[in-house]
Tab-separated table of C-alpha atoms in Angstrom:
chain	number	residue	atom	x	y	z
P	1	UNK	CA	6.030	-28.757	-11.748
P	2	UNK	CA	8.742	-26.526	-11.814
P	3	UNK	CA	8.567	-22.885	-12.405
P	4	UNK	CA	9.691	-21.773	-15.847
P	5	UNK	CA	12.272	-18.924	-15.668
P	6	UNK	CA	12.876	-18.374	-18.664
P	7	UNK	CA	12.623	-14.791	-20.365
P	8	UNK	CA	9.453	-13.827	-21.397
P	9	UNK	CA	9.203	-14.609	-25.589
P	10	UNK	CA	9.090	-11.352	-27.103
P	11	UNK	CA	8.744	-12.956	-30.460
P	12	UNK	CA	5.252	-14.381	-30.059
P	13	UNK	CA	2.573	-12.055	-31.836
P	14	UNK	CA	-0.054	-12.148	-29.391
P	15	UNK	CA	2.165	-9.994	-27.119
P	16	UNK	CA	1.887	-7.515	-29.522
P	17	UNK	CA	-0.608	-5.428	-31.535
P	18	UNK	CA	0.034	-5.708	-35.475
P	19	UNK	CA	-0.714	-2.146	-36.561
P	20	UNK	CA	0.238	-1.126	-40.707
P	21	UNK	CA	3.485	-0.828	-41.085
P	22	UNK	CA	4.329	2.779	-41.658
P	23	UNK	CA	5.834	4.123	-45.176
P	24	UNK	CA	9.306	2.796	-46.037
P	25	UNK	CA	10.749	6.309	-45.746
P	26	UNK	CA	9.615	7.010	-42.260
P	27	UNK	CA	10.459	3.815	-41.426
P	28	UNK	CA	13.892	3.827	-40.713
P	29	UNK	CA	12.947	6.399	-37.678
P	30	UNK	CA	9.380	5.048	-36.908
P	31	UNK	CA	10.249	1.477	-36.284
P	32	UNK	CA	8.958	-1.005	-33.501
P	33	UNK	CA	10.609	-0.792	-30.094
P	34	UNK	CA	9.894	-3.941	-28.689
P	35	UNK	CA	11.958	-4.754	-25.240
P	36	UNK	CA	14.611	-6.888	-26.293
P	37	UNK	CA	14.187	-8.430	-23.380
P	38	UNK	CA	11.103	-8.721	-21.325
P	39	UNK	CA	13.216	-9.415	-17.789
P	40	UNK	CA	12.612	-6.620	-15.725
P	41	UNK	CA	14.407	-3.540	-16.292
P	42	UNK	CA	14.269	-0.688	-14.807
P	43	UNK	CA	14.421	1.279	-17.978
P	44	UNK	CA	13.790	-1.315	-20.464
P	45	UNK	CA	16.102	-0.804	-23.412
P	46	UNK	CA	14.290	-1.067	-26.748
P	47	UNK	CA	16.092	-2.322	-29.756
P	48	UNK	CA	15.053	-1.540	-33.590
P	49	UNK	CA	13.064	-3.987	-35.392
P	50	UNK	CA	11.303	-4.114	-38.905
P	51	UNK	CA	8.974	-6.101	-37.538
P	52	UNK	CA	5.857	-5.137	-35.594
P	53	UNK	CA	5.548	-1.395	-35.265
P	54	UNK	CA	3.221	0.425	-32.391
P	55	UNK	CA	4.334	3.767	-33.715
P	56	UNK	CA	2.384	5.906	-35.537
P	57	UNK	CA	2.294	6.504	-38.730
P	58	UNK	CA	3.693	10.155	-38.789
P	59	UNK	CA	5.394	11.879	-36.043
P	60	UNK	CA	2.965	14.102	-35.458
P	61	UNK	CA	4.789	17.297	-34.023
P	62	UNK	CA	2.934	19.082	-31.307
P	63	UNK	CA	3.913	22.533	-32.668
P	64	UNK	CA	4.461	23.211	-36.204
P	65	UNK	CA	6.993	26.225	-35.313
P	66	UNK	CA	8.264	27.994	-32.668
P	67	UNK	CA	9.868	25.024	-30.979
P	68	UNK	CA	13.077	26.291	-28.231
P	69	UNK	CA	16.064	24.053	-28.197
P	70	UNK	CA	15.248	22.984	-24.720
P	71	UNK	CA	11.536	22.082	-25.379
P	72	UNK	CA	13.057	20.154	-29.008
P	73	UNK	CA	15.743	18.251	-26.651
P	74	UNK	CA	13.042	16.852	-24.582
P	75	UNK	CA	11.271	13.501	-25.141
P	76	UNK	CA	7.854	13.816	-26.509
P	77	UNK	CA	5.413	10.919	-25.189
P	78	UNK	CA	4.324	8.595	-27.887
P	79	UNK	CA	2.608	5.187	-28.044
P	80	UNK	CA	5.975	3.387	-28.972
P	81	UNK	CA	7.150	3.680	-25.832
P	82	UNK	CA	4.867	2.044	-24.072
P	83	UNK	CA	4.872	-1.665	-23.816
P	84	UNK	CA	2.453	-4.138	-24.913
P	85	UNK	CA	-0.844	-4.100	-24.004
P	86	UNK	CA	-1.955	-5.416	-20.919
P	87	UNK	CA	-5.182	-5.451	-18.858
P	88	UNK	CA	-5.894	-2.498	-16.448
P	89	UNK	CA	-7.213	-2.832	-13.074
P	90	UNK	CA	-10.733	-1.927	-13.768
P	91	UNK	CA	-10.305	-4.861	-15.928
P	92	UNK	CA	-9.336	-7.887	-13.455
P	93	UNK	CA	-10.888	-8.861	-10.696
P	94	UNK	CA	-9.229	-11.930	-9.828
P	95	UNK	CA	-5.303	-12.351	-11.373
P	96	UNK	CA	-4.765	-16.082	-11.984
P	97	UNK	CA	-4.911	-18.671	-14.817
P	98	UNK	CA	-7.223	-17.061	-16.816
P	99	UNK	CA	-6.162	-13.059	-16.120
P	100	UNK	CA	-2.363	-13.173	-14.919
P	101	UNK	CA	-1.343	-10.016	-15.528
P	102	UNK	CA	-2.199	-6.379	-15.232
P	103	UNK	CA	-0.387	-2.945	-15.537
P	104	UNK	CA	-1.367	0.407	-13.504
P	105	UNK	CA	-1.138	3.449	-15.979
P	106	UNK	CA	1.352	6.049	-14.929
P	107	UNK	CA	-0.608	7.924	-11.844
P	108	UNK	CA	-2.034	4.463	-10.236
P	109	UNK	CA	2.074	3.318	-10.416
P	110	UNK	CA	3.117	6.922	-8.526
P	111	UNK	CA	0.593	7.736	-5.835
P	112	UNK	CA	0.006	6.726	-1.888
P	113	UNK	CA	0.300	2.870	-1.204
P	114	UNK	CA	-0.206	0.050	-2.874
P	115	UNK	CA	-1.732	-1.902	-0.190
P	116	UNK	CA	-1.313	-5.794	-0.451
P	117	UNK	CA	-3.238	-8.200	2.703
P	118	UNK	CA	-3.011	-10.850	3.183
P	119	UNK	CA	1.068	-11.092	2.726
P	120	UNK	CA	2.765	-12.755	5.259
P	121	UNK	CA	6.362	-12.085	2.905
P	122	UNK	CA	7.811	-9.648	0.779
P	123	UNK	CA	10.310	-9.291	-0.948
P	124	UNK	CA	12.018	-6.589	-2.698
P	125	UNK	CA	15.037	-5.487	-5.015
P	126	UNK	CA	15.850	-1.959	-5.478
P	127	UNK	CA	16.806	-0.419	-8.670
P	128	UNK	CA	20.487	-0.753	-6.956
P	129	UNK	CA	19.625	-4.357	-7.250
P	130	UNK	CA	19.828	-4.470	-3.462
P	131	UNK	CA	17.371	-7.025	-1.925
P	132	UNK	CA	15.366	-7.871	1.559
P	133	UNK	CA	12.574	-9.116	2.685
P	134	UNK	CA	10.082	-8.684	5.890
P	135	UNK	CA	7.608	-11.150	6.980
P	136	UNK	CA	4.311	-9.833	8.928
P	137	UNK	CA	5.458	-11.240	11.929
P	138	UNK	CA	8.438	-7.908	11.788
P	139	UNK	CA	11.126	-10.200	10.795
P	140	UNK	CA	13.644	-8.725	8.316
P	141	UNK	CA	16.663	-10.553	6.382
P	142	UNK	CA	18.512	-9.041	3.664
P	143	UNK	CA	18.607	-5.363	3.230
P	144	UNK	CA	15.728	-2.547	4.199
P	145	UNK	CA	15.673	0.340	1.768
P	146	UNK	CA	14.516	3.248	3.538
P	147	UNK	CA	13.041	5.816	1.523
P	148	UNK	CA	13.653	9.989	1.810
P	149	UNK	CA	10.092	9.902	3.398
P	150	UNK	CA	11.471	7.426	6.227
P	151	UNK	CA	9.364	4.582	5.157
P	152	UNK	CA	10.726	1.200	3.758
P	153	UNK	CA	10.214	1.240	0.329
P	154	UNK	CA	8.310	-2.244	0.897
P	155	UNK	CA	7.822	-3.249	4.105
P	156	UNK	CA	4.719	-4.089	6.633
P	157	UNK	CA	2.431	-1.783	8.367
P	158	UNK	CA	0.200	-3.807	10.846
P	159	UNK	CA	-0.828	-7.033	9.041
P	160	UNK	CA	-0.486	-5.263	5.498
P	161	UNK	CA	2.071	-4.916	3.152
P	162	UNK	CA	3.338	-1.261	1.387
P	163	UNK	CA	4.694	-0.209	-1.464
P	164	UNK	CA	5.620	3.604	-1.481
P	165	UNK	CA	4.529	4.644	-5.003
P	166	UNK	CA	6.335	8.151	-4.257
P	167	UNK	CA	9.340	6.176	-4.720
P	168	UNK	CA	8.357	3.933	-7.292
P	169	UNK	CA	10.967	4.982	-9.526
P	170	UNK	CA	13.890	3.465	-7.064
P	171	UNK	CA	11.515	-0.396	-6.910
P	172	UNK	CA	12.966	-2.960	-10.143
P	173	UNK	CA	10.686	-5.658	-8.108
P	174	UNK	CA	8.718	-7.173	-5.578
P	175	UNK	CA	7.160	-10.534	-4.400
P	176	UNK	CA	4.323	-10.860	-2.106
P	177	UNK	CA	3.516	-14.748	-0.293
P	178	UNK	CA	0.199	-15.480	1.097
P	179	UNK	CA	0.394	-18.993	3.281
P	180	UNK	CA	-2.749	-18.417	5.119
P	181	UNK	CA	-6.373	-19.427	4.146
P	182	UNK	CA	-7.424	-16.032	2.593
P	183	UNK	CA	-6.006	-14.512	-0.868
P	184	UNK	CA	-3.592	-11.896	-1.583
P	185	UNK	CA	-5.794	-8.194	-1.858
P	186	UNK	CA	-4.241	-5.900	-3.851
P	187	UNK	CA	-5.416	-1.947	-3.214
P	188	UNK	CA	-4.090	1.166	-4.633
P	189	UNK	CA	-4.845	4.885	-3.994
P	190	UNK	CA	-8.019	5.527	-5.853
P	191	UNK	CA	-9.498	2.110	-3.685
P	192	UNK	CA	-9.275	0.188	-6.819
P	193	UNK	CA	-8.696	-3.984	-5.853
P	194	UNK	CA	-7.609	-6.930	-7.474
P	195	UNK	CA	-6.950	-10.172	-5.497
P	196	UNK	CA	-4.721	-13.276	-6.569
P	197	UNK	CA	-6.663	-16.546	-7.396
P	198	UNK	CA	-6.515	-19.067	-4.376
P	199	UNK	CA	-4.711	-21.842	-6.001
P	200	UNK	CA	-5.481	-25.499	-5.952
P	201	UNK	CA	-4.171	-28.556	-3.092
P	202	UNK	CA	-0.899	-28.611	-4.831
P	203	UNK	CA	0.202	-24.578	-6.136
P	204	UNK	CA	-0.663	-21.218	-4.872
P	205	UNK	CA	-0.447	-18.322	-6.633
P	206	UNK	CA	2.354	-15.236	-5.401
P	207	UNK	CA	1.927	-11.893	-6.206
P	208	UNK	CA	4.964	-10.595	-8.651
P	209	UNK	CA	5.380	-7.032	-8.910
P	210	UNK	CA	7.225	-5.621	-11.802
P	211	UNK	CA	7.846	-1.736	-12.723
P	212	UNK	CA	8.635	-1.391	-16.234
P	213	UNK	CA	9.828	1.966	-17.069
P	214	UNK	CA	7.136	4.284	-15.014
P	215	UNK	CA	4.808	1.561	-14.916
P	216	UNK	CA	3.661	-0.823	-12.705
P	217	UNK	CA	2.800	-4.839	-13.396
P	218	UNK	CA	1.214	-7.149	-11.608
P	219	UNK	CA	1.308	-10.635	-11.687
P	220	UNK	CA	-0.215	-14.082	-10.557
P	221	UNK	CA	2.517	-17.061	-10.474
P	222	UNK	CA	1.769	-20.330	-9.645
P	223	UNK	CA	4.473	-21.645	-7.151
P	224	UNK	CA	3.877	-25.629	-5.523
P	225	UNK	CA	2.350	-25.081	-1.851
P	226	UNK	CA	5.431	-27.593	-0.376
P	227	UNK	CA	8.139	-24.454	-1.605
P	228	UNK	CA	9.337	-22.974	1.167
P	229	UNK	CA	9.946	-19.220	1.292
P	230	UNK	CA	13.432	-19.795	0.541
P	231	UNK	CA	13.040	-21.740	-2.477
P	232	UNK	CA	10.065	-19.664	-3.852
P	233	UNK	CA	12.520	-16.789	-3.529
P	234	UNK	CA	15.345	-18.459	-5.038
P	235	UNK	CA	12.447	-19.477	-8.353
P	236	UNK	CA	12.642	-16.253	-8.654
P	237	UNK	CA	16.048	-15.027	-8.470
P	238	UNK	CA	15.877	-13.182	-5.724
P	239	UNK	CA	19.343	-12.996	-3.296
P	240	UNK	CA	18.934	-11.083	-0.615
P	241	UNK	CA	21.816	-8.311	-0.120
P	242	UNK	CA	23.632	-8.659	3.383
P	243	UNK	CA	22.944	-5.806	5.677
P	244	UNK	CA	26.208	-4.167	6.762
P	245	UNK	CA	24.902	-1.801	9.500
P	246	UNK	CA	26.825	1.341	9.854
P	247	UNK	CA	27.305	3.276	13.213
P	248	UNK	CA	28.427	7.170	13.441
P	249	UNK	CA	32.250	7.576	13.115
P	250	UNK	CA	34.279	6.162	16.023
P	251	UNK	CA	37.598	8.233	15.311
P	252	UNK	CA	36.935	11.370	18.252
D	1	UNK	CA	11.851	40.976	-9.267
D	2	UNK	CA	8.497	40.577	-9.000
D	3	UNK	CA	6.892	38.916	-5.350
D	4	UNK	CA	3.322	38.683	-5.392
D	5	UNK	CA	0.601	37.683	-2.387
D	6	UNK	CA	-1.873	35.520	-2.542
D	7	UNK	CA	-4.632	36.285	-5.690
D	8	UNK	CA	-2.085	38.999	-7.864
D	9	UNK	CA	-0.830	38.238	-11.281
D	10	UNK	CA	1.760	39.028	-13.001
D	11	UNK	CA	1.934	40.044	-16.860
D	12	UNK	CA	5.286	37.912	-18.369
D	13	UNK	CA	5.318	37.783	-21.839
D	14	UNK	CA	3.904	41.489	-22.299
D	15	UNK	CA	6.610	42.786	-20.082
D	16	UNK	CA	9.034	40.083	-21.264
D	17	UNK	CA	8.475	40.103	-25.536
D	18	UNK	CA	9.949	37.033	-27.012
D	19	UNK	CA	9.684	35.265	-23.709
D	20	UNK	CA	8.638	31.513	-24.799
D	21	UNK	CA	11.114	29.159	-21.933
D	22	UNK	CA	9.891	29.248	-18.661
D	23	UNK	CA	11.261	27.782	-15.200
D	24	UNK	CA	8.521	27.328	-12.639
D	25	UNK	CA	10.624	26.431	-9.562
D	26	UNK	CA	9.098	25.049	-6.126
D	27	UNK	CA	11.060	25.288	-3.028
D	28	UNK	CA	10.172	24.136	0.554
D	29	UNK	CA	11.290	23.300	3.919
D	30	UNK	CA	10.363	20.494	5.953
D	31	UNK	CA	10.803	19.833	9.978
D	32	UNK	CA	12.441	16.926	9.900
D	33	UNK	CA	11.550	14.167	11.868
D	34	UNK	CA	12.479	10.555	12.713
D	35	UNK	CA	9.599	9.315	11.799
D	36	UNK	CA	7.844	9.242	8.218
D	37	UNK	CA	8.189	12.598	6.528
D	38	UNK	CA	5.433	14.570	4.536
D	39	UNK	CA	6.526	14.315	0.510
D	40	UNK	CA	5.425	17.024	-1.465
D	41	UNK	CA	4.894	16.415	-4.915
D	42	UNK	CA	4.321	19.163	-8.009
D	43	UNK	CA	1.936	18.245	-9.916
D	44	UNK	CA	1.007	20.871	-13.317
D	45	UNK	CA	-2.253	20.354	-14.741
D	46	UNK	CA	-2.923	21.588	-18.480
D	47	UNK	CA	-7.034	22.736	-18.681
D	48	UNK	CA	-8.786	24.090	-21.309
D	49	UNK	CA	-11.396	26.818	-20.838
D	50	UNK	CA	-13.603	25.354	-18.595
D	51	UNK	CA	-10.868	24.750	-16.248
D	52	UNK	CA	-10.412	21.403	-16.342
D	53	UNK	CA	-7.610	19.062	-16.874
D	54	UNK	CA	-8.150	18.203	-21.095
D	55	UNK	CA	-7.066	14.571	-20.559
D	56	UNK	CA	-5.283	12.647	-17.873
D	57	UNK	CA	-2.387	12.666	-20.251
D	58	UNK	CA	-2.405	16.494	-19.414
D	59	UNK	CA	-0.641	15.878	-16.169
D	60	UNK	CA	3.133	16.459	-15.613
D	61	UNK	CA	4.855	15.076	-12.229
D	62	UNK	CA	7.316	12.610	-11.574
D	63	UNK	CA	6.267	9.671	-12.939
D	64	UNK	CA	4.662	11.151	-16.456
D	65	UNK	CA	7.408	13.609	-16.598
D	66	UNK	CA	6.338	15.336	-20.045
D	67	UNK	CA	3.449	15.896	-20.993
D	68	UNK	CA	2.283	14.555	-24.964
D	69	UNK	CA	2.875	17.540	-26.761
D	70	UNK	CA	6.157	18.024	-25.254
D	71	UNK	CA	5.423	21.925	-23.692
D	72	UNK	CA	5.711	21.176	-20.046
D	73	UNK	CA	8.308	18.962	-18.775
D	74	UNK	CA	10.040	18.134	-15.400
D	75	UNK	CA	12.917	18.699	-14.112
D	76	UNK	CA	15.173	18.328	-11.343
D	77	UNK	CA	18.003	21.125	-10.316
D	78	UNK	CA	18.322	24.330	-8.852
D	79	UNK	CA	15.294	24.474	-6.870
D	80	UNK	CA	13.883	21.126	-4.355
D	81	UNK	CA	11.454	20.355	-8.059
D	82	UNK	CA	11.514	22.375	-11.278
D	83	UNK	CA	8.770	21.993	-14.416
D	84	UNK	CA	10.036	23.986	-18.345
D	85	UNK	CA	7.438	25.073	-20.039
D	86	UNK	CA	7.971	26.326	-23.280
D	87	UNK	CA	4.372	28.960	-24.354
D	88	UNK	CA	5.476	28.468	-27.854
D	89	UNK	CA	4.552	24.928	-27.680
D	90	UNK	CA	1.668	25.258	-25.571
D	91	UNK	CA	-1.338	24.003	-27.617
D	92	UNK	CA	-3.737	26.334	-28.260
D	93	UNK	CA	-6.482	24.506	-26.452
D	94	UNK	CA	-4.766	24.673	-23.093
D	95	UNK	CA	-5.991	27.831	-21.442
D	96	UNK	CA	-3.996	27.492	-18.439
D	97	UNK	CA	-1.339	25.398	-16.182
D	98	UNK	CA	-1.836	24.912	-12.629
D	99	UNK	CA	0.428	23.698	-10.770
D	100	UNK	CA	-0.465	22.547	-7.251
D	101	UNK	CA	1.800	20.407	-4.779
D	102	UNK	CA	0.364	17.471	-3.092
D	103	UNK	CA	1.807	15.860	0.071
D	104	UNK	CA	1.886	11.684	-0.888
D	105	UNK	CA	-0.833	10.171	0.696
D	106	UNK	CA	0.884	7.257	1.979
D	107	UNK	CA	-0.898	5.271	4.265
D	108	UNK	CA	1.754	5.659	7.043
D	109	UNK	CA	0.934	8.650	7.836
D	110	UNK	CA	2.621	12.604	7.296
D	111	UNK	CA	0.277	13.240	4.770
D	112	UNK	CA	-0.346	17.008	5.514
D	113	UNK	CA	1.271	20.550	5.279
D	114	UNK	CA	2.082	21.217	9.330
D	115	UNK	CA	5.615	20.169	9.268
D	116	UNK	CA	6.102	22.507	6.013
D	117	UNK	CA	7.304	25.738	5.494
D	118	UNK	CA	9.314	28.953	3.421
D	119	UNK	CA	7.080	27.468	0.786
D	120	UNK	CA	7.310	29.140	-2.932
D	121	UNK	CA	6.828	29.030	-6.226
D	122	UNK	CA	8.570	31.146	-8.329
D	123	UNK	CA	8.686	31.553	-12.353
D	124	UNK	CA	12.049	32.331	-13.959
D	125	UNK	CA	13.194	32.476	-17.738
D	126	UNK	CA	14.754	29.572	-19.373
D	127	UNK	CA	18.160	30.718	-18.351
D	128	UNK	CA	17.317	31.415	-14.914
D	129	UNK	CA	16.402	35.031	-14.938
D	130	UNK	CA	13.624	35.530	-12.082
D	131	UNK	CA	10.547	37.207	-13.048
D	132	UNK	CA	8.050	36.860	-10.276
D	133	UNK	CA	8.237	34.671	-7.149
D	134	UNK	CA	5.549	34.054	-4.736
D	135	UNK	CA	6.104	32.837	-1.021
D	136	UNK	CA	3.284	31.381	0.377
D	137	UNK	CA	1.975	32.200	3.493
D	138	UNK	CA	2.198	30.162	6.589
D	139	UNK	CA	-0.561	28.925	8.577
D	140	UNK	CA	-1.986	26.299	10.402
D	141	UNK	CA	-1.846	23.654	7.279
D	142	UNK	CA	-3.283	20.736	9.747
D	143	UNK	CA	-5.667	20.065	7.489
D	144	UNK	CA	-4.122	20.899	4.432
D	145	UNK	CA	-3.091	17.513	1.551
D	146	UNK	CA	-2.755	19.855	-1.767
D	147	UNK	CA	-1.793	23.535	-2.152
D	148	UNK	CA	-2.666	25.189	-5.408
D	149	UNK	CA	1.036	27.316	-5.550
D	150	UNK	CA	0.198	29.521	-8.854
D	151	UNK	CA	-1.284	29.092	-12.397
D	152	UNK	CA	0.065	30.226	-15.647
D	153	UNK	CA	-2.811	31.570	-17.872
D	154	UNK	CA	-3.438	32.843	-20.923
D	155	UNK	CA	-4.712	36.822	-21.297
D	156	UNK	CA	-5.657	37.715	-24.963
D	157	UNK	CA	-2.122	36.963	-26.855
D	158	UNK	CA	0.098	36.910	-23.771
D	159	UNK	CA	0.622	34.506	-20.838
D	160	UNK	CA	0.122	35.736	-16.990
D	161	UNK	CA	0.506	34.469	-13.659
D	162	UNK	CA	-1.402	34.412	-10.811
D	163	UNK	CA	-0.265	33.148	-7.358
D	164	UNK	CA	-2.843	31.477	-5.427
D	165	UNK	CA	-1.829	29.508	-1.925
D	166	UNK	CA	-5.610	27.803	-1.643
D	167	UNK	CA	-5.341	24.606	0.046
D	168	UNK	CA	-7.765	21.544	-0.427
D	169	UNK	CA	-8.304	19.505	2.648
D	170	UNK	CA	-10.132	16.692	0.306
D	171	UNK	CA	-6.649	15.729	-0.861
D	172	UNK	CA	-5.896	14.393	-4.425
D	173	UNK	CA	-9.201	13.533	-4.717
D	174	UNK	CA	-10.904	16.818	-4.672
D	175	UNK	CA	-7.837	17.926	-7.196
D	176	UNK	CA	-9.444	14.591	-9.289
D	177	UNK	CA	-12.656	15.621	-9.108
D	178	UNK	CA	-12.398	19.747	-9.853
D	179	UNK	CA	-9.878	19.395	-12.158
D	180	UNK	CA	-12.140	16.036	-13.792
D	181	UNK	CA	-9.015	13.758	-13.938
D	182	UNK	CA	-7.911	10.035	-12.616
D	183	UNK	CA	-6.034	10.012	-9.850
């Protein structure tokens, strides 16, 4: 069966928790911000809706006076800008048919690794859009992105695959393919694990990794075993970047 | 200006009335290398009286770059990292800010202090005016994952602060567990 890549359907409730709509004065400012579209943005933009609101009711200023220009400029955290509600990892121990997603809160997205096994791909697009991949072999097509830390942003080290959290903010998304016998492990700094359901004769399941705003999700796809890596990156629009590889200047 | 060594404070709003925008700057130099490089991080930590972190939504760094009631924020410009803090909007259950650096413990390795130095911290008004810098001291930071650079704290009606330089060699998680947060 083929893989359905279509956007992810905002518009069903489930996705969403119905909370009372505030008062229809506050309204106007206190409405839902629901991604207008679920693809994978780096920042997702949010678009006004009378619909479903996870605001709060009131505002709720931290300080009733006193507030500097700078400190009024700056964005206030609130739950509206957080996406729907998802599963944590102290929730999931396997991600598959029944459990398919789950979304680190803002420290478990940001620090150390995140340690996949059991990869023998990945593949990654930058928030430049530029794409690679590396297989656990040390093969690499497409284009590494080196971080400031001189580490790939995604790459392998031994039989495992990393993710730099420090850099987590310059990662739009990653996929992670397991072709051996054992399960994709997913670890992150505080030794927390999840691992990917094994699949049946005919589909496996990949590992998708999405960062929405700060935040990172995980995800269990079901691919068909006979894909190769090429068409299981191609499902899911991934085109890797060529690699132009620059030298020092030649003009002395 | 003010420099201070390692334990002295500094009174800022009682020698500074009106003072509410604050500019804690970090600055740092690292030996570069071709291989992977240590990443510091600041990290400010809001506690309450006990000392200990009031929620881990009381955490500022780069990846929760404000905290929820809006007083300490991040920013990125004249100094290598830069967090506002505006006292006025401090709530009144936060006692005090720390604000340690980590190095990223990335499981490839440069995950300590040795290859860093002219370390500081220093605290500035909102429009740059510096008040009080500390330079911390070298030494042998084999061992060292986290420094604890300084900590703003509240003395009777007025804010202070106190340069520190104590390292942790338990890494983030000793900061988790002192400071009782999730890391």
């Amino acid at each position: 069966m083929a893989l359905n890549n279509s956007p992810v359907r905002t518009d069903i409730g489930y996705l969403r928790r119905r909370v009372r709509p505030a008062p229809a004065a506050e309204s106007a400012a206190l409405v839902s911000t629901a991604p207008e579209n679920a693809a994978p943005e780096p920042e997702p933009r949010r678009a006004a809706s009378a619909g479903l609101s996870l605001a709060p009711a009131t505002p709720g200023p931290a300080s009733p006076a006193g507030t500097a220009p700078v400190a009024a400029a700056r964005p206030v955290v609130s739950p509206d800008s957080l996406p729907f509600p998802a599963p944590t990892i102290d929730d999931v121990r396997e991600l598959g048919h029944s459990e398919p997603v789950l979304r680190l809160n803002a420290r478990e997205s940001a620090v150390g690794s995140l340690i996949v096994s059991g990869a023998d791909v990945a593949v990654w697009e930058d928030a430049d859009r530029v794409t690679g991949s590396a297989n656990a072999a040390g093969d690499l097509a497409g284009t590494p992105v080196t971080t400031s830390g001189n580490r790939p942003l995604v790459g392998f080290d031994e039989a495992d695959a990393v993710v730099s959290l420090r850099h987590v903010q310059e990662l739009r998304r990653a996929l992670f393919v397991a072709r051996g016998p054992h399960p994709l492990g997913v670890q992150i700094f505080d030794g927390s694990t999840v691992t990917t359901a094994r699949g049946d004769d005919s589909r496996m399941f990949v590992l998708y990794l999405l960062r929405i705003g700060n935040l990172i999700e995980l995800r269990a796809e079901p691919v068909d075993r006979t894909l190769s890596d090429d068409a299981i990156l191609q499902q899911f629009g991934f085109t890797l970047t060529p690699h132009v590889v620059t030298r020092e200047s030649r003009s002395r | 200006m003010n420099t201070l060594i390692p334990g002295a404070n500094a009174a800022l709003t009682a020698e500074n009335p009106g003072l509410t925008d604050l500019m804690v700057g970090f600055g740092w130099e690292i030996i570069p290398s071709r291989g992977p490089q240590a990443e510091l991080v600041p990290l400010a930590i809001l506690c309450d009286a006990h000392g200990k972190s009031l929620s881990n939504d009381h955490l500022v760094f780069f990846n929760q770059i404000v905290s929820q009631d809006g007083s300490v924020g991040f920013r990125d410009d004249r100094d290598v990292e830069e967090i506002d803090v505006d006292l006025a909007r401090v709530p009144a259950d936060v006692s005090k800010i720390v604000f340690v650096v980590y190095v990223d413990p990335d499981v490839r390795g440069a995950v300590n202090f040795s290859s860093v130095r002219s370390a500081y911290v220093r605290v500035a008004t909102g429009d740059n005016r510096e008040l009080v810098r500390f330079v911390l001291p070298a030494g042998e930071n084999r061992t060292i994952n986290v420094l604890m650079f300084g900590e703003l704290y509240r003395h009777r009606d007025d804010w202070k602060f106190r340069a520190l330089g104590q390292g942790y060699s338990t890494g983030l998680a000793g900061v988790a567990a002192d400071f009782r947060i999730d890391l």
